[in-house]
Coordinates of C-alpha atoms and ligand atoms in Angstrom, one line a residue:
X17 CA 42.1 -168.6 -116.9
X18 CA 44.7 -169.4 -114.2
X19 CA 47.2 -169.8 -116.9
X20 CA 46.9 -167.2 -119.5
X21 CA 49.6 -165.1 -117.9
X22 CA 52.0 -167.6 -118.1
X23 CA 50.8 -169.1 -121.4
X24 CA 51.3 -165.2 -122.8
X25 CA 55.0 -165.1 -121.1
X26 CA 56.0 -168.6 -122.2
X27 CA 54.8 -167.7 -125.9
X28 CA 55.5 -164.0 -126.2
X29 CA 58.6 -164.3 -128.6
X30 CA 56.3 -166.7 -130.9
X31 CA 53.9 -164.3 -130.5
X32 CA 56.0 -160.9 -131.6
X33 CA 57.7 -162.6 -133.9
X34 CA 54.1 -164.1 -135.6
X35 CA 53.5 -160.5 -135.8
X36 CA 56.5 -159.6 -137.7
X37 CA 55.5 -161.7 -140.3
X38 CA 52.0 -160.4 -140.8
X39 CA 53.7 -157.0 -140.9
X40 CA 56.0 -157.9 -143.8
X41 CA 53.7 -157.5 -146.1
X42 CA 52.6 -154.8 -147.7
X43 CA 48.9 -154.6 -147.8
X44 CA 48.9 -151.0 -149.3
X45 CA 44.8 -151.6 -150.3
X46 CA 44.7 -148.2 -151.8
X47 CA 47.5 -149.1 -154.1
X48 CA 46.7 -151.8 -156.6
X49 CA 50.1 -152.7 -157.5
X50 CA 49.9 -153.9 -153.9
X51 CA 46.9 -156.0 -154.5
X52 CA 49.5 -159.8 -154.7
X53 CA 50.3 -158.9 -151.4
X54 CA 46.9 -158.2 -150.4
X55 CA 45.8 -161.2 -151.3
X56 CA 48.8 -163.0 -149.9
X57 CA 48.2 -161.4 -146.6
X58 CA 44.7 -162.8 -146.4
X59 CA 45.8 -166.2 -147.0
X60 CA 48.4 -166.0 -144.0
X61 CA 45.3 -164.6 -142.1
X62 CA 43.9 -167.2 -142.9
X63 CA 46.5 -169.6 -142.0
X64 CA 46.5 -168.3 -138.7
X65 CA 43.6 -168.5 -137.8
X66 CA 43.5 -172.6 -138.7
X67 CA 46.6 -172.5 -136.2
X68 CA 45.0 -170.9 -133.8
X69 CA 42.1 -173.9 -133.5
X70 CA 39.3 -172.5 -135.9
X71 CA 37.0 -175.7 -137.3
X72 CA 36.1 -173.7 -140.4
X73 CA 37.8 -171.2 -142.1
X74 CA 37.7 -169.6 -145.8
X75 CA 38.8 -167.0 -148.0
X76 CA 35.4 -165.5 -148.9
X77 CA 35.4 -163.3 -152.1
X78 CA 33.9 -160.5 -152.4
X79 CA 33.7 -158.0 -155.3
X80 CA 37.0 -156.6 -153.8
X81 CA 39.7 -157.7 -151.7
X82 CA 37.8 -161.0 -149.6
X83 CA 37.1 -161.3 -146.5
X84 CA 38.9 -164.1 -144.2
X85 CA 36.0 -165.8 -142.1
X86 CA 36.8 -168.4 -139.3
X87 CA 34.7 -169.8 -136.5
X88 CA 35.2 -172.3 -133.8
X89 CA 31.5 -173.7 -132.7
X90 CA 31.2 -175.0 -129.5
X91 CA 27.6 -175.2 -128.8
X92 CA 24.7 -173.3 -130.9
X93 CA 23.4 -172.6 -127.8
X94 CA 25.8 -170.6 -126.0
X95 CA 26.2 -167.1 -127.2
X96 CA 28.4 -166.0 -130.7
X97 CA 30.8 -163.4 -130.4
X98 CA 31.9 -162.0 -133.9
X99 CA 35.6 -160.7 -134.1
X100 CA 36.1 -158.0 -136.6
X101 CA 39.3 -156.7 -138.0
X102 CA 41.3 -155.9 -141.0
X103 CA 44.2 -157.3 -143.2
X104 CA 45.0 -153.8 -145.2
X105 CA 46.9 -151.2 -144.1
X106 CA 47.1 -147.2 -145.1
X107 CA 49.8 -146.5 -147.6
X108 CA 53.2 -145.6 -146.0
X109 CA 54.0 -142.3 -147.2
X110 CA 56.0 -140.2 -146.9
X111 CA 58.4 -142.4 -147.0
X112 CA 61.7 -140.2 -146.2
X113 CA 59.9 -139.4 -142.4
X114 CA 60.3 -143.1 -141.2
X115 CA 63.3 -143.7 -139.4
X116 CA 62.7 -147.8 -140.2
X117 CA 61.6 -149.2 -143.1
X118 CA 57.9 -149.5 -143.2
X119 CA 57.6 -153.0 -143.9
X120 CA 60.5 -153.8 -141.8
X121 CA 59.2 -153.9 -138.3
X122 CA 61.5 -153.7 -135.6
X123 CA 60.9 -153.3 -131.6
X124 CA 62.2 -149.9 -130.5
X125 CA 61.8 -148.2 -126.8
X126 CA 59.9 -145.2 -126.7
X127 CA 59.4 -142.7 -123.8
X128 CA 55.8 -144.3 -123.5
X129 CA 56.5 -147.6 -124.5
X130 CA 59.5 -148.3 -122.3
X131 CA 59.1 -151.7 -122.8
X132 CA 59.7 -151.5 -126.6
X133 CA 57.0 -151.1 -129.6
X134 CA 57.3 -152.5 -133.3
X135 CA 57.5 -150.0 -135.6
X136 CA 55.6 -150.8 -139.1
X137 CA 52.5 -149.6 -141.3
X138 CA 49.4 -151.3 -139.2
X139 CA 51.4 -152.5 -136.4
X140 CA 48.6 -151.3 -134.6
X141 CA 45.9 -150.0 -137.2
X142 CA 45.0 -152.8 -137.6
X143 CA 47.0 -155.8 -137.6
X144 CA 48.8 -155.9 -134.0
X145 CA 45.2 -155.3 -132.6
X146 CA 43.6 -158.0 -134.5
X147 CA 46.0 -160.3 -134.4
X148 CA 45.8 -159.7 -130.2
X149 CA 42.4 -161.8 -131.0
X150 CA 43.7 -165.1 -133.0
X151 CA 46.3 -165.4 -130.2
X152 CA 43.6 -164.6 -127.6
X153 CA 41.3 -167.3 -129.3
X154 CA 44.1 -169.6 -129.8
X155 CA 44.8 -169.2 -126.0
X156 CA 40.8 -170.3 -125.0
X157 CA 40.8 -173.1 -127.3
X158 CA 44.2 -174.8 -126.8
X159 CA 43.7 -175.4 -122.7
X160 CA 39.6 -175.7 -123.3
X161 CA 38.7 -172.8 -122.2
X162 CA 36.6 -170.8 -124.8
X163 CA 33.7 -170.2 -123.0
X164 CA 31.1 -169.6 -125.8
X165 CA 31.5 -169.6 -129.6
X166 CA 33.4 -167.7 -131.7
X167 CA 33.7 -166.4 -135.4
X168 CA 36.2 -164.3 -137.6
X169 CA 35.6 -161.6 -139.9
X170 CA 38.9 -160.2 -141.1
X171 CA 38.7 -157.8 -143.9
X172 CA 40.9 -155.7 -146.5
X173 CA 39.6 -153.2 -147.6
X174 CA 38.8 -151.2 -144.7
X175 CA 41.3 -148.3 -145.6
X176 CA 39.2 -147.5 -148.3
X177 CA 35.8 -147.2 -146.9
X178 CA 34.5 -151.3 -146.9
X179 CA 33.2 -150.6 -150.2
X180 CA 32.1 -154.4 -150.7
X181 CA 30.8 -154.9 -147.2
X182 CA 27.3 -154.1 -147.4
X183 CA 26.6 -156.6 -149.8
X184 CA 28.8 -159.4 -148.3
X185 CA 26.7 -158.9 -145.0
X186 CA 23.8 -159.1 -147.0
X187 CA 24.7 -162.4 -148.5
X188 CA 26.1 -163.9 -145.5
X189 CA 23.5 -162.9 -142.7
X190 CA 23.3 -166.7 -141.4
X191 CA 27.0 -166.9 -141.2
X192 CA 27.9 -164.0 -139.7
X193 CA 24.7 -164.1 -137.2
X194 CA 25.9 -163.3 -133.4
X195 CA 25.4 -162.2 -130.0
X196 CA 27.9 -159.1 -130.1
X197 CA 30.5 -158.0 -132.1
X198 CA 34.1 -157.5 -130.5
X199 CA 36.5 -154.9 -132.5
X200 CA 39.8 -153.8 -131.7
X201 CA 40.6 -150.9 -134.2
X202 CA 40.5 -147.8 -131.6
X203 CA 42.4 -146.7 -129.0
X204 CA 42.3 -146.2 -125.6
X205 CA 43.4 -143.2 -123.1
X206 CA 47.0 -144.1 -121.6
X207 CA 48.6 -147.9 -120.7
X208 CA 47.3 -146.5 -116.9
X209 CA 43.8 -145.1 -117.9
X210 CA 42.4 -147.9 -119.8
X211 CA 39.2 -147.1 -121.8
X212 CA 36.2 -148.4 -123.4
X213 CA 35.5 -146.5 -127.1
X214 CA 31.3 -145.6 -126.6
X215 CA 31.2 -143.9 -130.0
X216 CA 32.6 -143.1 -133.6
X217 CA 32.3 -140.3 -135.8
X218 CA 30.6 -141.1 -139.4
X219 CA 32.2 -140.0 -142.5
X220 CA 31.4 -138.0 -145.7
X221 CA 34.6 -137.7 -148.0
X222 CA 34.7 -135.6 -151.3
X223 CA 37.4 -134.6 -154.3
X224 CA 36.4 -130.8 -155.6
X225 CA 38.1 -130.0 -158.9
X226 CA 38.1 -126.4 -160.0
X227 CA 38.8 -125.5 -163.6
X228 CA 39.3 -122.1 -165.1
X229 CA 41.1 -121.8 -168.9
X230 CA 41.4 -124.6 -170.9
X231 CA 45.1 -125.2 -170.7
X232 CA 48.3 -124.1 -168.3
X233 CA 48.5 -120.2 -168.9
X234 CA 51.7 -118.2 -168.5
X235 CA 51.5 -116.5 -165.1
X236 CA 52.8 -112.9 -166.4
X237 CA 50.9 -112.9 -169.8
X238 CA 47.8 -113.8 -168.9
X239 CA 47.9 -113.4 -164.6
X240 CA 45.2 -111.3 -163.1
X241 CA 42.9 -111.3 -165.8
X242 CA 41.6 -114.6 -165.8
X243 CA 40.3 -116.9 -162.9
X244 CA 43.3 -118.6 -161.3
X245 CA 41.8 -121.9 -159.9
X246 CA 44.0 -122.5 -157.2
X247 CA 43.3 -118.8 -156.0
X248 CA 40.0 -119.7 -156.4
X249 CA 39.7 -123.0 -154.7
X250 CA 41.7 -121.8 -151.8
X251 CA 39.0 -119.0 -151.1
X252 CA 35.9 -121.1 -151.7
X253 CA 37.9 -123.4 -149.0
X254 CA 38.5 -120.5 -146.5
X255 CA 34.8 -119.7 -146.7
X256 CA 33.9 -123.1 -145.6
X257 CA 34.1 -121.9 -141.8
X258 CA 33.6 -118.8 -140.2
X259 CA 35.4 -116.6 -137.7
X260 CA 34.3 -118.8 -135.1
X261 CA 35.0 -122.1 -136.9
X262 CA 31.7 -123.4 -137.3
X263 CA 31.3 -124.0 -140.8
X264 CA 28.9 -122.6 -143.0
X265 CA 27.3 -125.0 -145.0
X266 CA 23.4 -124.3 -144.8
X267 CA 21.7 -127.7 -143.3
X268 CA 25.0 -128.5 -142.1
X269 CA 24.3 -128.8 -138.3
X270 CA 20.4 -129.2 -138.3
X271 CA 20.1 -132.8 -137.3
X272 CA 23.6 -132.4 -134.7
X273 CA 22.6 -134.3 -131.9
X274 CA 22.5 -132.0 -129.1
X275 CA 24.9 -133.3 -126.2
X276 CA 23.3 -131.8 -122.9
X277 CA 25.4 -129.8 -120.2
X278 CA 24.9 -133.2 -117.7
X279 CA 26.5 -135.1 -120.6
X280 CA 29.2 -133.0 -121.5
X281 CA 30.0 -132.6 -117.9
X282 CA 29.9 -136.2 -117.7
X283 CA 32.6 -136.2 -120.5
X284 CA 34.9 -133.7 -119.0
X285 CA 35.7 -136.3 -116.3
X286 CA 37.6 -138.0 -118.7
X287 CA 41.4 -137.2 -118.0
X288 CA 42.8 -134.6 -120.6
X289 CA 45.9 -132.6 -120.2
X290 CA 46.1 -130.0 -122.9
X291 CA 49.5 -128.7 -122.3
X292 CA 50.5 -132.7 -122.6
X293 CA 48.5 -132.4 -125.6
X294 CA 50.2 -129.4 -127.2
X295 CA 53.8 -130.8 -126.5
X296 CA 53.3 -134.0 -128.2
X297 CA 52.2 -132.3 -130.8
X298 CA 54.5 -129.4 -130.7
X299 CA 51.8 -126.6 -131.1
X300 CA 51.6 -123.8 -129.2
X301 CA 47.6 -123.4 -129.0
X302 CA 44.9 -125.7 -130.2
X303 CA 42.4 -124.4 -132.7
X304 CA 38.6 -125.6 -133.4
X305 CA 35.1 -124.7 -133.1
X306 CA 34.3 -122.0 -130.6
X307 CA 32.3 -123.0 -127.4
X308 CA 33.6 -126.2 -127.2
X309 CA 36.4 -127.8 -125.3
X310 CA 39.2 -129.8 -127.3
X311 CA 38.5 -133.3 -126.4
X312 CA 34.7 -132.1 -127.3
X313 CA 35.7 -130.5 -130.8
X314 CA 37.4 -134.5 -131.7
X315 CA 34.5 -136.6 -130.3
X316 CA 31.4 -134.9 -130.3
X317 CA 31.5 -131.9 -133.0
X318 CA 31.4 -132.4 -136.7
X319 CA 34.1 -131.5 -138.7
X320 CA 35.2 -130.6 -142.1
X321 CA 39.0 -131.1 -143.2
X322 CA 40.8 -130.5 -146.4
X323 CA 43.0 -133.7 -146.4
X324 CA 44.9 -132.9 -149.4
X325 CA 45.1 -130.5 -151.8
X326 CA 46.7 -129.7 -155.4
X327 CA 47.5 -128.1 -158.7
X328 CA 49.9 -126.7 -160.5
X329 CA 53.8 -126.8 -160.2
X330 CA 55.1 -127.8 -157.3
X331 CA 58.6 -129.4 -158.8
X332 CA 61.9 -128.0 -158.2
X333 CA 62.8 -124.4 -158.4
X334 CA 60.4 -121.9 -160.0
X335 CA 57.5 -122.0 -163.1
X336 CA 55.7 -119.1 -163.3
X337 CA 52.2 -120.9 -164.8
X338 CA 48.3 -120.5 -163.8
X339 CA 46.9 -123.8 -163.9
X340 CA 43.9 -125.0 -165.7
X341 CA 42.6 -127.1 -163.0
X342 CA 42.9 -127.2 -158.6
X343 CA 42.1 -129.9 -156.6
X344 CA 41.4 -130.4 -152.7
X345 CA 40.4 -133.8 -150.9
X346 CA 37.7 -132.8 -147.7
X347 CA 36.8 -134.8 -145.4
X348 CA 33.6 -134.2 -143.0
X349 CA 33.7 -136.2 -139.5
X350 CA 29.9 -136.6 -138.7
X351 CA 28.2 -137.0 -135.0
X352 CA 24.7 -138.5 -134.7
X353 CA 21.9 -138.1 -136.5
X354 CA 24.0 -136.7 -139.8
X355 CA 23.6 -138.8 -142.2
X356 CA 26.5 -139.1 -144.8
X357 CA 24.2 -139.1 -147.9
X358 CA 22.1 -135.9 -147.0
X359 CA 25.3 -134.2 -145.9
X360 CA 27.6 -135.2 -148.9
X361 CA 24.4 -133.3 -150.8
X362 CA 24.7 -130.3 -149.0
X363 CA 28.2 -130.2 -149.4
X364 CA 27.9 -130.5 -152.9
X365 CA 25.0 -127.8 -153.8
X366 CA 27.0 -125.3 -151.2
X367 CA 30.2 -125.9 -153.2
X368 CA 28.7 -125.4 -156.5
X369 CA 27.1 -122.2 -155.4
X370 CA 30.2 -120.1 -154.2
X371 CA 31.9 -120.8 -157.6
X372 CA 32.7 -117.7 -158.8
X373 CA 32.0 -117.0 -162.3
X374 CA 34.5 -118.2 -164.7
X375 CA 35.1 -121.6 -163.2
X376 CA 34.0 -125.1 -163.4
X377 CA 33.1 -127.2 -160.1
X378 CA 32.9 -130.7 -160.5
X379 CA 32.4 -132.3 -156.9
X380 CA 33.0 -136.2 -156.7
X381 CA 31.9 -138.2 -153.5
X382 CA 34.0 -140.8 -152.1
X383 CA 33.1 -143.2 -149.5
X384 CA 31.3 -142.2 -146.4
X385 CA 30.2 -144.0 -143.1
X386 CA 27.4 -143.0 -139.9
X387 CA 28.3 -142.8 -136.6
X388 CA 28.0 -144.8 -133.9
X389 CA 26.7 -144.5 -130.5
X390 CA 27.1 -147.2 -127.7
X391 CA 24.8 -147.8 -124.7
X392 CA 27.1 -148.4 -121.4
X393 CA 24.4 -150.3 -120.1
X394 CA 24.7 -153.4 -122.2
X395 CA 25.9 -156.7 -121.1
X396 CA 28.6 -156.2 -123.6
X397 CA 29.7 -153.3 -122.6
X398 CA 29.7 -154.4 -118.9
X399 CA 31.6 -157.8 -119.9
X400 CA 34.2 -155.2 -121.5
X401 CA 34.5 -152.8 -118.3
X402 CA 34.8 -155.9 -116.3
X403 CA 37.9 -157.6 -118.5
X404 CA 39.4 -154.3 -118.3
X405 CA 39.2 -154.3 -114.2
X406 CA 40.9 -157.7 -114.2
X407 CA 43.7 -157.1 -116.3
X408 CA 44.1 -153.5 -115.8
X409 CA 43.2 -153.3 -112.1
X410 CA 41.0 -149.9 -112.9
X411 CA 37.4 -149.4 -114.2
X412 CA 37.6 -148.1 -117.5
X413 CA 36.6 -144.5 -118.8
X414 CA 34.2 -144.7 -121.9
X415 CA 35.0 -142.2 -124.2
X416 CA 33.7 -141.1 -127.7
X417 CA 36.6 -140.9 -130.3
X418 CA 37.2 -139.2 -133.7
X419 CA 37.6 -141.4 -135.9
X420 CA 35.4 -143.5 -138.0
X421 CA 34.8 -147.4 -138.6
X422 CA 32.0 -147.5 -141.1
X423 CA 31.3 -150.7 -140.9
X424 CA 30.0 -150.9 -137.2
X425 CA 26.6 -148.9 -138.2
X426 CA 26.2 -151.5 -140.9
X427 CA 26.5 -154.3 -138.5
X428 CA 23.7 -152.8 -136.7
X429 CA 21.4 -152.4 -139.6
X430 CA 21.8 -155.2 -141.5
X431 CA 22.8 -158.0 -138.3
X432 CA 20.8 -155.9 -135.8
X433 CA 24.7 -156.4 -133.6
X434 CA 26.0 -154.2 -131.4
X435 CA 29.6 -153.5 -131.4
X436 CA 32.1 -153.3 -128.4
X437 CA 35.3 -151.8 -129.1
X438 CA 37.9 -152.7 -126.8
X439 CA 41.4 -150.8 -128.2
X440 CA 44.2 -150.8 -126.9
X441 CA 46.6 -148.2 -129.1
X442 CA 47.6 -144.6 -128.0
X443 CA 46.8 -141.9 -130.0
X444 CA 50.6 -141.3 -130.1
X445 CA 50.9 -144.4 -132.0
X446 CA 51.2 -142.9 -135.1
X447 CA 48.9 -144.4 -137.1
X448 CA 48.2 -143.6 -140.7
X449 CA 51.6 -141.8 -139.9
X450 CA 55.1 -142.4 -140.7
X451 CA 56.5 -144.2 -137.8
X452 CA 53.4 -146.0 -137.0
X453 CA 53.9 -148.3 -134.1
X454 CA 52.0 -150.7 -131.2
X455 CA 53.5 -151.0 -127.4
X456 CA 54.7 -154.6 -127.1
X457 CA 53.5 -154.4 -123.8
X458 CA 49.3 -153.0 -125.0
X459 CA 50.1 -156.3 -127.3
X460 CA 50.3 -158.8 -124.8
X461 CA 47.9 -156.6 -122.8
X462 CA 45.2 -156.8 -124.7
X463 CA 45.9 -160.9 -125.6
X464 CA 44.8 -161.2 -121.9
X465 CA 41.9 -158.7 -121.9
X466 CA 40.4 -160.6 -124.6
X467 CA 39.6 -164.0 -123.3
X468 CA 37.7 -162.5 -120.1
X469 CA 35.2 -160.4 -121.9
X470 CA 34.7 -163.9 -123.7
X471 CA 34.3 -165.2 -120.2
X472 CA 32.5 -162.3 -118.6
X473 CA 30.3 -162.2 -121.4
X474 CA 29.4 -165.6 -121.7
X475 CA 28.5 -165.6 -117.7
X476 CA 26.3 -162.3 -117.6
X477 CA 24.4 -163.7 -120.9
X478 CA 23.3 -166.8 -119.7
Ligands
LIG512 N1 41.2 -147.8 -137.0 C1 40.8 -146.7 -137.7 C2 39.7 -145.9 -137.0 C3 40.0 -145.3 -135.7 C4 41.3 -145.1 -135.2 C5 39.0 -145.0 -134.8 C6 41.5 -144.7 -133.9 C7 39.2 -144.5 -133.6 C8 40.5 -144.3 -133.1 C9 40.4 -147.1 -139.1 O1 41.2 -148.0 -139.7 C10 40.4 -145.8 -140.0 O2 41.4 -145.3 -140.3 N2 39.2 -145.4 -140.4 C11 39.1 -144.3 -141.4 C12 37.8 -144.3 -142.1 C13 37.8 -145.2 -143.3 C14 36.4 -145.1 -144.0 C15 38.9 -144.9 -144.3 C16 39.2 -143.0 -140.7 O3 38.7 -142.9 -139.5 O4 39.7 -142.1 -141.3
LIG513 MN1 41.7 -149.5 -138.4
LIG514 MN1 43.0 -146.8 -140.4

């Protein structure tokens, strides 16, 4: 590996500008009058990874958006790491808050990325971190050194909840079977406190509609004597959590893993400024579950968020009308052993059972996704912690995150593969956000992390 730093400088301008590219397009999958771009996105996906020295590649199709598979084999008997990503990217809006164009990227300093970041929708959810492993891989196989073999599995739907992945792993076992999975689609703590991501919170997501009088009523004629849905929905919402935050679905926390005071202890090592945390996100207090710190409220407690909610007139200027129907979008961040199913269930009978008389409930499940757990004393995760020491000079913290990646509890039950997630974006990255962008420097960081945990890997395997 003596020249992978001065491969990365001498190519780094290829390799942002590569980037650029990918960003260009939209690949809005939540939007299907984005789906030509989504399609032409997987194709240069595809492209790249036949650049980057893959043997086999191909555009798999699946009953949505495909999958963009690539492998370079060097010898069936040295171990398989499995690179996961995606292609797609959340929808950009609100448009009006970005100071760039979305799918114009362009490299701006910022007080934490001194050295410049590219601002774009998926600069780093997901694209600049996948792409950080076809330029990795492209690294290993061009000066012969990829230490083991390797496969591709790019996807595009993730954005949407993987909706056709459980079948595609179920009809591609063979070809997708590996040693571990490598993922970078988290983040890590700051460009000085590198981290290792040890677990992810599962996912139950549900649309309530509320529905009182059959049609738009005129606020004065007929207000106060007939159930307003909005009024309505908003209370049944309120009554979702108590005074102390915990929320008050029956069933709701009986299978909540419980994290012991050693643990937690454990966790709280983990460096976490909340006045830092306050400013950056200009709040004056934090607010969450009671009896449990802030970093413990995003990692290790459930949760239950309304993520959008609607009805009526919200136009210019003034209509005085009660509405017919209310809407609300609520997500629920699970911890082990929930399971999305049962919890989507309990959800659903709770809801229907503090409707008031006089409305309708109708609750609709969207997708949903387990948690994940990681053991730190894996050979994976060891390969991980010691890429991170060589490139980052530090042992890195592991650290349980918020968010959600579905597909890395179906790896394990349908491959029987653990996952390592190695990210390298800062919370402050903005993604899903307007302004969404990925440190040039975490870029080229992590295209030298990568090829030692191939290395590492390969080594503490055999
Ligand atoms: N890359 C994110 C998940 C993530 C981000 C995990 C940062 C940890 C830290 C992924 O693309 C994502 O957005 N997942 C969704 C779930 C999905 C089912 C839509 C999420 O977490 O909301
Ligand atoms: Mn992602
Ligand atoms: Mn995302």
């Amino acid at each position: 590996m003596d020249n992978l730093k001065s491969f990365i400088a001498a190519n780094k301008d290829r390799f942002l500008n590569e980037l650029i590219t990918l960003l260009k397009i939209p690949s809005i999958s939540a939007d299907p009058a984005y789906s030509k771009d989504v399609l032409k996105t997987a194709e240069l996906v595809e492209k790249s990874l036949q650049d980057a020295g893959c043997d086999v590649t191909e555009i798999c199709e699946t009953k949505g958006y495909p999958v963009v598979y690539g492998e370079k084999m060097i010898d069936p008997k040295l171990p398989t790491i499995l690179v996961y990503g995606h292609y797609d990217v959340q929808p950009p809006d609100p448009m009006d808050l970005w100071t760039s164009p979305p799918f114009e990227p362009v490299i701006k300093k910022t007080e934490l990325h001194p050295e410049g970041a590219i601002f774009a929708r998926g600069a780093c959810d997901d694209k600049g971190q996948m792409y950080m492993h076809v330029k990795a891989a492209e690294f290993m196989i061009k000066n012969n050194e990829l230490p083991c073999n390797i496969k591709f599995m790019i996807e595009g739907e993730e954005e949407v909840g993987s909706d056709s992945l459980a079948d595609f792993l179920e009809d591609h076992k063979e070809k997708l079977s590996n040693d571990i999975i490598l993922i970078s689609d988290t983040g890590m703590i700051a460009n000085d406190v590198p981290s290792i991501t040890t677990g992810l919170r599962g996912l139950s997501y549900v649309e309530v509609e509320v529905t009182g009088p059959n049609r738009d009523l005129h606020s004065g004629i007929y207000g106060g004597a007939v159930p307003n849905p909005i009024n309505v929905l908003n209370k049944m919402i309120a009554s979702l959590h108590d005074e102390n935050n915990h929320i008050t679905i029956p069933g709701f926390y009986d299978k909540v893993e419980v994290v012991s005071d050693a643990e937690r202890a454990e966790m709280a090592k983990a460096p976490f400024n909340l006045e830092d945390y306050k400013k950056a996100l200009d709040i004056d207090d934090v607010y969450g579950e009671k009896g449990y710190t802030t970093s413990e409220r995003y990692s290790i407690r459930p949760t239950l968020d309304v993520n959008g909610i609607w009805g009526g007139y919200t136009g210019e200027g003034a209509k005085t009308v009660i509405a017919s129907k209310a809407y609300a979008k609520i997500s629920m961040r699970l911890v082990p052993h929930q399971d999305p199913d049962e919890i989507t269930e309990l959800f659903t009978k709770h809801f229907e059972s503090i409707a008031p008389k006089g409305v309708q409930v109708k609750v609709n499940p969207h997708h949903g996704g387990l948690p994940y757990v990681t053991n730190m004393d894996s050979i994976g995760y060891q390969a991980a912690a010691k890429a991170y020491e060589k490139t980052f000079g530090k042992t890195p913290i592991p650290e349980r995150t918020g968010g959600s990646i579905p597909i890395v509890a179906l790896f394990e039950q349908v491959l029987h593969s653990k996952t390592i997630l190695m990210g390298f974006g800062l919370d402050s990255d903005a993604i899903h956000s307007p302004n969404e962008h990925f440190g040039v420097w975490n870029y080229l960081k992590g295209i030298e992390t990568i090829p030692y945990f191939y290395k590492y890997f390969t080594e503490l395997s055999s």
